[in-house]
């Protein structure tokens, strides 16, 4: 039981760290990195109170990315 509770605590801390890193990366202009970290956060914290806001932020970041279509 103790190990399980410790693991849950680590998961919460990893989720929070992933969220914070995502915000930092977006401010530094690394949209792909930000999207990846924020998606990790949503995966690890699906019941967080800010899920809708984070998903909306991810959607905005994705919309800002240049098209990756190839012109060949």
N, CA, C and O atoms as a CHARMM CRD file, in Angstrom:
* protein
*
  288
    1    1 UNK  N      0.83400  -1.18900   0.00000 PROA 1      0.00000
    2    1 UNK  CA     0.00000   0.00000   0.00000 PROA 1      0.00000
    3    1 UNK  C      0.87900   1.25400   0.00000 PROA 1      0.00000
    4    1 UNK  O      0.59600   2.19700  -0.73900 PROA 1      0.00000
    5    2 UNK  N      1.91400   1.28200   0.79300 PROA 2      0.00000
    6    2 UNK  CA     2.78300   2.44400   0.88800 PROA 2      0.00000
    7    2 UNK  C      3.46100   2.72300  -0.45000 PROA 2      0.00000
    8    2 UNK  O      3.53400   3.87400  -0.88000 PROA 2      0.00000
    9    3 UNK  N      3.95300   1.68400  -1.10700 PROA 3      0.00000
   10    3 UNK  CA     4.61500   1.86100  -2.39800 PROA 3      0.00000
   11    3 UNK  C      3.64400   2.41700  -3.43300 PROA 3      0.00000
   12    3 UNK  O      4.00600   3.26900  -4.24400 PROA 3      0.00000
   13    4 UNK  N      2.41900   1.93000  -3.39800 PROA 4      0.00000
   14    4 UNK  CA     1.40300   2.40700  -4.33200 PROA 4      0.00000
   15    4 UNK  C      1.11700   3.89000  -4.09600 PROA 4      0.00000
   16    4 UNK  O      1.03100   4.66400  -5.04900 PROA 4      0.00000
   17    5 UNK  N      0.97200   4.28300  -2.85100 PROA 5      0.00000
   18    5 UNK  CA     0.70900   5.69200  -2.53200 PROA 5      0.00000
   19    5 UNK  C      1.89800   6.57000  -2.92700 PROA 5      0.00000
   20    5 UNK  O      1.71100   7.69200  -3.39700 PROA 5      0.00000
   21    6 UNK  N      3.10800   6.06700  -2.73700 PROA 6      0.00000
   22    6 UNK  CA     4.28600   6.81600  -3.14800 PROA 6      0.00000
   23    6 UNK  C      4.31700   6.98300  -4.66900 PROA 6      0.00000
   24    6 UNK  O      4.65200   8.05000  -5.18300 PROA 6      0.00000
   25    7 UNK  N      3.96000   5.90900  -5.37600 PROA 7      0.00000
   26    7 UNK  CA     3.92600   5.97900  -6.84000 PROA 7      0.00000
   27    7 UNK  C      2.90100   7.00000  -7.31600 PROA 7      0.00000
   28    7 UNK  O      3.15500   7.74000  -8.26700 PROA 7      0.00000
   29    8 UNK  N      1.75500   7.04500  -6.66700 PROA 8      0.00000
   30    8 UNK  CA     0.74100   8.03400  -7.03400 PROA 8      0.00000
   31    8 UNK  C      1.25400   9.44600  -6.78800 PROA 8      0.00000
   32    8 UNK  O      0.99900  10.35100  -7.58200 PROA 8      0.00000
   33    9 UNK  N      1.96200   9.63100  -5.70900 PROA 9      0.00000
   34    9 UNK  CA     2.54700  10.93300  -5.42000 PROA 9      0.00000
   35    9 UNK  C      3.56000  11.33600  -6.47900 PROA 9      0.00000
   36    9 UNK  O      3.59500  12.49300  -6.89800 PROA 9      0.00000
   37   10 UNK  N      4.38300  10.38800  -6.91300 PROA 10     0.00000
   38   10 UNK  CA     5.35700  10.67000  -7.96000 PROA 10     0.00000
   39   10 UNK  C      4.65700  11.01000  -9.26700 PROA 10     0.00000
   40   10 UNK  O      5.07000  11.92300  -9.98200 PROA 10     0.00000
   41   11 UNK  N      3.60800  10.28000  -9.57100 PROA 11     0.00000
   42   11 UNK  CA     2.85900  10.53800 -10.80400 PROA 11     0.00000
   43   11 UNK  C      2.30900  11.96100 -10.79300 PROA 11     0.00000
   44   11 UNK  O      2.36800  12.65800 -11.80600 PROA 11     0.00000
   45   12 UNK  N      1.78500  12.38500  -9.67000 PROA 12     0.00000
   46   12 UNK  CA     1.24700  13.73900  -9.56300 PROA 12     0.00000
   47   12 UNK  C      2.35700  14.75900  -9.75400 PROA 12     0.00000
   48   12 UNK  O      2.17000  15.75500 -10.45300 PROA 12     0.00000
   49   13 UNK  N      3.49900  14.52400  -9.14500 PROA 13     0.00000
   50   13 UNK  CA     4.61700  15.45200  -9.28900 PROA 13     0.00000
   51   13 UNK  C      5.15400  15.46400 -10.71100 PROA 13     0.00000
   52   13 UNK  O      5.51300  16.52300 -11.22500 PROA 13     0.00000
   53   14 UNK  N      5.21500  14.29100 -11.36100 PROA 14     0.00000
   54   14 UNK  CA     5.64900  14.24300 -12.75400 PROA 14     0.00000
   55   14 UNK  C      4.66800  14.99300 -13.64000 PROA 14     0.00000
   56   14 UNK  O      5.07900  15.70500 -14.55600 PROA 14     0.00000
   57   15 UNK  N      3.38000  14.84200 -13.37700 PROA 15     0.00000
   58   15 UNK  CA     2.36600  15.53900 -14.16000 PROA 15     0.00000
   59   15 UNK  C      2.52900  17.04900 -14.00000 PROA 15     0.00000
   60   15 UNK  O      2.50600  17.78000 -14.98900 PROA 15     0.00000
   61   16 UNK  N      2.69100  17.51200 -12.78500 PROA 16     0.00000
   62   16 UNK  CA     2.86200  18.94900 -12.54300 PROA 16     0.00000
   63   16 UNK  C      4.13600  19.46400 -13.19800 PROA 16     0.00000
   64   16 UNK  O      4.14200  20.55300 -13.77200 PROA 16     0.00000
   65   17 UNK  N      5.21000  18.69600 -13.11700 PROA 17     0.00000
   66   17 UNK  CA     6.46900  19.09500 -13.73900 PROA 17     0.00000
   67   17 UNK  C      6.30800  19.14600 -15.25900 PROA 17     0.00000
   68   17 UNK  O      6.83400  20.04800 -15.91000 PROA 17     0.00000
   69   18 UNK  N      5.59300  18.19300 -15.81300 PROA 18     0.00000
   70   18 UNK  CA     5.37200  18.16000 -17.24800 PROA 18     0.00000
   71   18 UNK  C      4.55900  19.37900 -17.69300 PROA 18     0.00000
   72   18 UNK  O      4.85000  19.98500 -18.72400 PROA 18     0.00000
   73   19 UNK  N      3.54800  19.72700 -16.91300 PROA 19     0.00000
   74   19 UNK  CA     2.73900  20.92000 -17.21000 PROA 19     0.00000
   75   19 UNK  C      3.61700  22.17600 -17.18500 PROA 19     0.00000
   76   19 UNK  O      3.59200  22.97700 -18.11900 PROA 19     0.00000
   77   20 UNK  N      4.38200  22.33600 -16.12500 PROA 20     0.00000
   78   20 UNK  CA     5.23100  23.52000 -15.99600 PROA 20     0.00000
   79   20 UNK  C      6.26600  23.59900 -17.12100 PROA 20     0.00000
   80   20 UNK  O      6.51400  24.67500 -17.66600 PROA 20     0.00000
   81   21 UNK  N      6.85900  22.47500 -17.45800 PROA 21     0.00000
   82   21 UNK  CA     7.83100  22.44300 -18.54400 PROA 21     0.00000
   83   21 UNK  C      7.15100  22.79700 -19.86200 PROA 21     0.00000
   84   21 UNK  O      7.73200  23.50900 -20.68100 PROA 21     0.00000
   85   22 UNK  N      5.94400  22.31700 -20.07700 PROA 22     0.00000
   86   22 UNK  CA     5.20300  22.65200 -21.29100 PROA 22     0.00000
   87   22 UNK  C      4.98400  24.14900 -21.42900 PROA 22     0.00000
   88   22 UNK  O      5.14700  24.70900 -22.51300 PROA 22     0.00000
   89   23 UNK  N      4.61700  24.79500 -20.33500 PROA 23     0.00000
   90   23 UNK  CA     4.40400  26.24400 -20.35600 PROA 23     0.00000
   91   23 UNK  C      5.72400  26.96300 -20.65600 PROA 23     0.00000
   92   23 UNK  O      5.75900  27.88800 -21.46800 PROA 23     0.00000
   93   24 UNK  N      6.79400  26.54300 -20.00700 PROA 24     0.00000
   94   24 UNK  CA     8.10100  27.16000 -20.23400 PROA 24     0.00000
   95   24 UNK  C      8.53400  26.99200 -21.68900 PROA 24     0.00000
   96   24 UNK  O      8.98800  27.94700 -22.32000 PROA 24     0.00000
   97   25 UNK  N      8.39200  25.78300 -22.21700 PROA 25     0.00000
   98   25 UNK  CA     8.79800  25.53900 -23.59500 PROA 25     0.00000
   99   25 UNK  C      7.99100  26.38800 -24.57100 PROA 25     0.00000
  100   25 UNK  O      8.53600  26.88900 -25.55400 PROA 25     0.00000
  101   26 UNK  N      6.70200  26.55300 -24.31000 PROA 26     0.00000
  102   26 UNK  CA     5.88500  27.36900 -25.21300 PROA 26     0.00000
  103   26 UNK  C      6.35700  28.81900 -25.19000 PROA 26     0.00000
  104   26 UNK  O      6.37200  29.48500 -26.22500 PROA 26     0.00000
  105   27 UNK  N      6.73700  29.30200 -24.03000 PROA 27     0.00000
  106   27 UNK  CA     7.22700  30.68100 -23.91600 PROA 27     0.00000
  107   27 UNK  C      8.58200  30.85700 -24.58100 PROA 27     0.00000
  108   27 UNK  O      8.93800  31.95600 -25.00600 PROA 27     0.00000
  109   28 UNK  N      9.33600  29.76600 -24.66900 PROA 28     0.00000
  110   28 UNK  CA    10.63900  29.81100 -25.33700 PROA 28     0.00000
  111   28 UNK  C     10.51700  29.56100 -26.83900 PROA 28     0.00000
  112   28 UNK  O     11.51800  29.59400 -27.55400 PROA 28     0.00000
  113   29 UNK  N      9.31000  29.31500 -27.31700 PROA 29     0.00000
  114   29 UNK  CA     9.08800  29.11400 -28.74500 PROA 29     0.00000
  115   29 UNK  C      9.16700  27.67600 -29.21300 PROA 29     0.00000
  116   29 UNK  O      9.08500  27.41900 -30.41400 PROA 29     0.00000
  117   30 UNK  N      9.32200  26.74000 -28.30500 PROA 30     0.00000
  118   30 UNK  CA     9.37800  25.31400 -28.66600 PROA 30     0.00000
  119   30 UNK  C      7.96500  24.73600 -28.57700 PROA 30     0.00000
  120   30 UNK  O      7.60300  24.08800 -27.59500 PROA 30     0.00000
  121   31 UNK  N      7.18300  24.98400 -29.61800 PROA 31     0.00000
  122   31 UNK  CA     5.79400  24.55000 -29.58300 PROA 31     0.00000
  123   31 UNK  C      5.64300  23.03500 -29.59600 PROA 31     0.00000
  124   31 UNK  O      4.78500  22.49100 -28.90100 PROA 31     0.00000
  125   32 UNK  N      6.46400  22.35400 -30.37500 PROA 32     0.00000
  126   32 UNK  CA     6.37500  20.88400 -30.40300 PROA 32     0.00000
  127   32 UNK  C      6.68300  20.29300 -29.03700 PROA 32     0.00000
  128   32 UNK  O      5.97600  19.39900 -28.57200 PROA 32     0.00000
  129   33 UNK  N      7.72900  20.78400 -28.39500 PROA 33     0.00000
  130   33 UNK  CA     8.07100  20.29800 -27.06400 PROA 33     0.00000
  131   33 UNK  C      6.98200  20.61300 -26.06100 PROA 33     0.00000
  132   33 UNK  O      6.65600  19.79100 -25.20500 PROA 33     0.00000
  133   34 UNK  N      6.41800  21.81100 -26.17100 PROA 34     0.00000
  134   34 UNK  CA     5.34300  22.21700 -25.26600 PROA 34     0.00000
  135   34 UNK  C      4.12900  21.32000 -25.43700 PROA 34     0.00000
  136   34 UNK  O      3.53600  20.87100 -24.45600 PROA 34     0.00000
  137   35 UNK  N      3.76700  21.06500 -26.67100 PROA 35     0.00000
  138   35 UNK  CA     2.60600  20.20800 -26.94100 PROA 35     0.00000
  139   35 UNK  C      2.82300  18.81600 -26.34600 PROA 35     0.00000
  140   35 UNK  O      1.92600  18.26100 -25.71100 PROA 35     0.00000
  141   36 UNK  N      4.00400  18.26000 -26.55100 PROA 36     0.00000
  142   36 UNK  CA     4.30300  16.91900 -26.03000 PROA 36     0.00000
  143   36 UNK  C      4.19600  16.88000 -24.50900 PROA 36     0.00000
  144   36 UNK  O      3.58300  15.97100 -23.94900 PROA 36     0.00000
  145   37 UNK  N      4.79200  17.86600 -23.84000 PROA 37     0.00000
  146   37 UNK  CA     4.74400  17.88600 -22.37000 PROA 37     0.00000
  147   37 UNK  C      3.32500  18.10800 -21.85700 PROA 37     0.00000
  148   37 UNK  O      2.91700  17.47700 -20.88200 PROA 37     0.00000
  149   38 UNK  N      2.57200  18.99200 -22.49600 PROA 38     0.00000
  150   38 UNK  CA     1.20000  19.24900 -22.05200 PROA 38     0.00000
  151   38 UNK  C      0.29800  18.04500 -22.30700 PROA 38     0.00000
  152   38 UNK  O     -0.60400  17.76400 -21.51800 PROA 38     0.00000
  153   39 UNK  N      0.53800  17.34200 -23.39900 PROA 39     0.00000
  154   39 UNK  CA    -0.23400  16.11400 -23.65100 PROA 39     0.00000
  155   39 UNK  C      0.10300  15.04900 -22.61300 PROA 39     0.00000
  156   39 UNK  O     -0.77400  14.29300 -22.19500 PROA 39     0.00000
  157   40 UNK  N      1.37800  14.98000 -22.18900 PROA 40     0.00000
  158   40 UNK  CA     1.75000  14.07700 -21.09400 PROA 40     0.00000
  159   40 UNK  C      0.97300  14.43600 -19.83900 PROA 40     0.00000
  160   40 UNK  O      0.44600  13.56200 -19.15100 PROA 40     0.00000
  161   41 UNK  N      0.90800  15.72100 -19.54900 PROA 41     0.00000
  162   41 UNK  CA     0.18200  16.18400 -18.36300 PROA 41     0.00000
  163   41 UNK  C     -1.27000  15.71400 -18.41500 PROA 41     0.00000
  164   41 UNK  O     -1.78700  15.20400 -17.42100 PROA 41     0.00000
  165   42 UNK  N     -1.92800  15.87600 -19.54800 PROA 42     0.00000
  166   42 UNK  CA    -3.33200  15.45500 -19.65800 PROA 42     0.00000
  167   42 UNK  C     -3.47000  13.94700 -19.51000 PROA 42     0.00000
  168   42 UNK  O     -4.44100  13.46400 -18.92800 PROA 42     0.00000
  169   43 UNK  N     -2.50700  13.20500 -20.03100 PROA 43     0.00000
  170   43 UNK  CA    -2.53300  11.74800 -19.90500 PROA 43     0.00000
  171   43 UNK  C     -2.39000  11.33000 -18.44100 PROA 43     0.00000
  172   43 UNK  O     -3.07700  10.42000 -17.97700 PROA 43     0.00000
  173   44 UNK  N     -1.49100  12.00500 -17.72100 PROA 44     0.00000
  174   44 UNK  CA    -1.20900  11.64200 -16.33800 PROA 44     0.00000
  175   44 UNK  C     -2.19800  12.24500 -15.34600 PROA 44     0.00000
  176   44 UNK  O     -2.30800  11.76400 -14.21800 PROA 44     0.00000
  177   45 UNK  N     -2.91100  13.28400 -15.74500 PROA 45     0.00000
  178   45 UNK  CA    -3.87500  13.95200 -14.85300 PROA 45     0.00000
  179   45 UNK  C     -5.20300  14.18100 -15.57200 PROA 45     0.00000
  180   45 UNK  O     -5.62400  15.32400 -15.74800 PROA 45     0.00000
  181   46 UNK  N     -5.86100  13.10200 -15.98400 PROA 46     0.00000
  182   46 UNK  CA    -7.08800  13.26600 -16.77700 PROA 46     0.00000
  183   46 UNK  C     -8.23900  13.93100 -16.02400 PROA 46     0.00000
  184   46 UNK  O     -9.18900  14.40200 -16.64900 PROA 46     0.00000
  185   47 UNK  N     -8.17000  13.97700 -14.71900 PROA 47     0.00000
  186   47 UNK  CA    -9.24800  14.58300 -13.92400 PROA 47     0.00000
  187   47 UNK  C     -8.85600  15.92200 -13.31500 PROA 47     0.00000
  188   47 UNK  O     -9.53100  16.41700 -12.41200 PROA 47     0.00000
  189   48 UNK  N     -7.76900  16.51100 -13.80300 PROA 48     0.00000
  190   48 UNK  CA    -7.33300  17.80700 -13.27800 PROA 48     0.00000
  191   48 UNK  C     -8.39600  18.86500 -13.56900 PROA 48     0.00000
  192   48 UNK  O     -9.14400  18.76000 -14.54100 PROA 48     0.00000
  193   49 UNK  N     -8.44900  19.86500 -12.73200 PROA 49     0.00000
  194   49 UNK  CA    -9.47200  20.90100 -12.87600 PROA 49     0.00000
  195   49 UNK  C     -9.25700  21.77400 -14.11300 PROA 49     0.00000
  196   49 UNK  O    -10.18400  22.45200 -14.55600 PROA 49     0.00000
  197   50 UNK  N     -8.04100  21.76500 -14.67400 PROA 50     0.00000
  198   50 UNK  CA    -7.74900  22.63100 -15.81000 PROA 50     0.00000
  199   50 UNK  C     -7.62900  21.87600 -17.14200 PROA 50     0.00000
  200   50 UNK  O     -7.02200  22.38000 -18.08700 PROA 50     0.00000
  201   51 UNK  N     -8.20000  20.68400 -17.21600 PROA 51     0.00000
  202   51 UNK  CA    -8.06600  19.85900 -18.42100 PROA 51     0.00000
  203   51 UNK  C     -8.56100  20.60500 -19.66100 PROA 51     0.00000
  204   51 UNK  O     -7.87600  20.61100 -20.68400 PROA 51     0.00000
  205   52 UNK  N     -9.71700  21.22500 -19.59100 PROA 52     0.00000
  206   52 UNK  CA   -10.26000  21.91300 -20.76500 PROA 52     0.00000
  207   52 UNK  C     -9.37300  23.08100 -21.18000 PROA 52     0.00000
  208   52 UNK  O     -9.14700  23.28600 -22.37300 PROA 52     0.00000
  209   53 UNK  N     -8.87300  23.84100 -20.22700 PROA 53     0.00000
  210   53 UNK  CA    -8.00900  24.97900 -20.54300 PROA 53     0.00000
  211   53 UNK  C     -6.69800  24.50600 -21.16000 PROA 53     0.00000
  212   53 UNK  O     -6.20600  25.11800 -22.10800 PROA 53     0.00000
  213   54 UNK  N     -6.12800  23.42500 -20.63400 PROA 54     0.00000
  214   54 UNK  CA    -4.87100  22.90700 -21.17300 PROA 54     0.00000
  215   54 UNK  C     -5.09300  22.37400 -22.58400 PROA 54     0.00000
  216   54 UNK  O     -4.26200  22.60300 -23.46300 PROA 54     0.00000
  217   55 UNK  N     -6.19200  21.67000 -22.81500 PROA 55     0.00000
  218   55 UNK  CA    -6.48200  21.15900 -24.15500 PROA 55     0.00000
  219   55 UNK  C     -6.67900  22.30900 -25.14000 PROA 55     0.00000
  220   55 UNK  O     -6.22100  22.23200 -26.28000 PROA 55     0.00000
  221   56 UNK  N     -7.34900  23.36100 -24.71500 PROA 56     0.00000
  222   56 UNK  CA    -7.53100  24.53000 -25.57500 PROA 56     0.00000
  223   56 UNK  C     -6.18000  25.17600 -25.90000 PROA 56     0.00000
  224   56 UNK  O     -5.95500  25.61900 -27.02600 PROA 56     0.00000
  225   57 UNK  N     -5.29800  25.22400 -24.92300 PROA 57     0.00000
  226   57 UNK  CA    -3.96600  25.78600 -25.13200 PROA 57     0.00000
  227   57 UNK  C     -3.18000  24.93900 -26.12700 PROA 57     0.00000
  228   57 UNK  O     -2.51000  25.47400 -27.01000 PROA 57     0.00000
  229   58 UNK  N     -3.26300  23.62200 -25.98200 PROA 58     0.00000
  230   58 UNK  CA    -2.60900  22.71100 -26.93300 PROA 58     0.00000
  231   58 UNK  C     -3.14800  22.94900 -28.33500 PROA 58     0.00000
  232   58 UNK  O     -2.38100  23.01000 -29.29600 PROA 58     0.00000
  233   59 UNK  N     -4.45700  23.08400 -28.45600 PROA 59     0.00000
  234   59 UNK  CA    -5.06600  23.31900 -29.76700 PROA 59     0.00000
  235   59 UNK  C     -4.55600  24.62200 -30.38800 PROA 59     0.00000
  236   59 UNK  O     -4.30800  24.68000 -31.59300 PROA 59     0.00000
  237   60 UNK  N     -4.40100  25.66300 -29.57200 PROA 60     0.00000
  238   60 UNK  CA    -3.86500  26.93800 -30.07600 PROA 60     0.00000
  239   60 UNK  C     -2.41300  26.77600 -30.53000 PROA 60     0.00000
  240   60 UNK  O     -2.02100  27.29900 -31.57200 PROA 60     0.00000
  241   61 UNK  N     -1.61900  26.04700 -29.73900 PROA 61     0.00000
  242   61 UNK  CA    -0.23100  25.81300 -30.12600 PROA 61     0.00000
  243   61 UNK  C     -0.14400  25.04700 -31.44500 PROA 61     0.00000
  244   61 UNK  O      0.68200  25.36800 -32.30000 PROA 61     0.00000
  245   62 UNK  N     -0.99100  24.04000 -31.60800 PROA 62     0.00000
  246   62 UNK  CA    -0.99200  23.26100 -32.84300 PROA 62     0.00000
  247   62 UNK  C     -1.39800  24.12300 -34.02600 PROA 62     0.00000
  248   62 UNK  O     -0.85500  23.96800 -35.12000 PROA 62     0.00000
  249   63 UNK  N     -2.34100  25.02300 -33.82000 PROA 63     0.00000
  250   63 UNK  CA    -2.78700  25.90700 -34.89800 PROA 63     0.00000
  251   63 UNK  C     -1.70100  26.87800 -35.31700 PROA 63     0.00000
  252   63 UNK  O     -1.68800  27.33400 -36.46100 PROA 63     0.00000
  253   64 UNK  N     -0.78500  27.20500 -34.40700 PROA 64     0.00000
  254   64 UNK  CA     0.29200  28.14400 -34.69200 PROA 64     0.00000
  255   64 UNK  C      1.46100  27.48700 -35.43600 PROA 64     0.00000
  256   64 UNK  O      2.31700  28.17900 -35.98700 PROA 64     0.00000
  257   65 UNK  N      1.49300  26.16500 -35.45000 PROA 65     0.00000
  258   65 UNK  CA     2.60300  25.47500 -36.08900 PROA 65     0.00000
  259   65 UNK  C      2.48900  25.59200 -37.60300 PROA 65     0.00000
  260   65 UNK  O      1.38900  25.53900 -38.15200 PROA 65     0.00000
  261   66 UNK  N      3.62000  25.74900 -38.27500 PROA 66     0.00000
  262   66 UNK  CA     3.58600  25.80400 -39.72900 PROA 66     0.00000
  263   66 UNK  C      3.13300  24.46000 -40.30000 PROA 66     0.00000
  264   66 UNK  O      3.38400  23.40900 -39.70900 PROA 66     0.00000
  265   67 UNK  N      2.48600  24.50400 -41.41700 PROA 67     0.00000
  266   67 UNK  CA     2.02500  23.27600 -42.06200 PROA 67     0.00000
  267   67 UNK  C      3.23600  22.41000 -42.38600 PROA 67     0.00000
  268   67 UNK  O      4.27900  22.91100 -42.80400 PROA 67     0.00000
  269   68 UNK  N      3.08300  21.10700 -42.18600 PROA 68     0.00000
  270   68 UNK  CA     4.19900  20.20500 -42.43700 PROA 68     0.00000
  271   68 UNK  C      3.97900  19.41100 -43.72500 PROA 68     0.00000
  272   68 UNK  O      4.59500  18.36500 -43.92900 PROA 68     0.00000
  273   69 UNK  N      3.10400  19.91100 -44.58500 PROA 69     0.00000
  274   69 UNK  CA     2.86300  19.23300 -45.85800 PROA 69     0.00000
  275   69 UNK  C      4.10500  19.35900 -46.73500 PROA 69     0.00000
  276   69 UNK  O      4.77500  20.39200 -46.74300 PROA 69     0.00000
  277   70 UNK  N      4.39500  18.30800 -47.45800 PROA 70     0.00000
  278   70 UNK  CA     5.55100  18.34100 -48.35000 PROA 70     0.00000
  279   70 UNK  C      5.10200  18.81800 -49.72200 PROA 70     0.00000
  280   70 UNK  O      4.01800  18.45700 -50.18100 PROA 70     0.00000
  281   71 UNK  N      5.91200  19.61400 -50.37000 PROA 71     0.00000
  282   71 UNK  CA     5.55700  20.15100 -51.67300 PROA 71     0.00000
  283   71 UNK  C      6.22600  19.42800 -52.81900 PROA 71     0.00000
  284   71 UNK  O      6.31600  19.97600 -53.91800 PROA 71     0.00000
  285   72 UNK  N      6.70200  18.20200 -52.59500 PROA 72     0.00000
  286   72 UNK  CA     7.42500  17.48400 -53.64100 PROA 72     0.00000
  287   72 UNK  C      6.48300  16.82100 -54.59000 PROA 72     0.00000
  288   72 UNK  O      6.92000  16.16800 -55.53800 PROA 72     0.00000
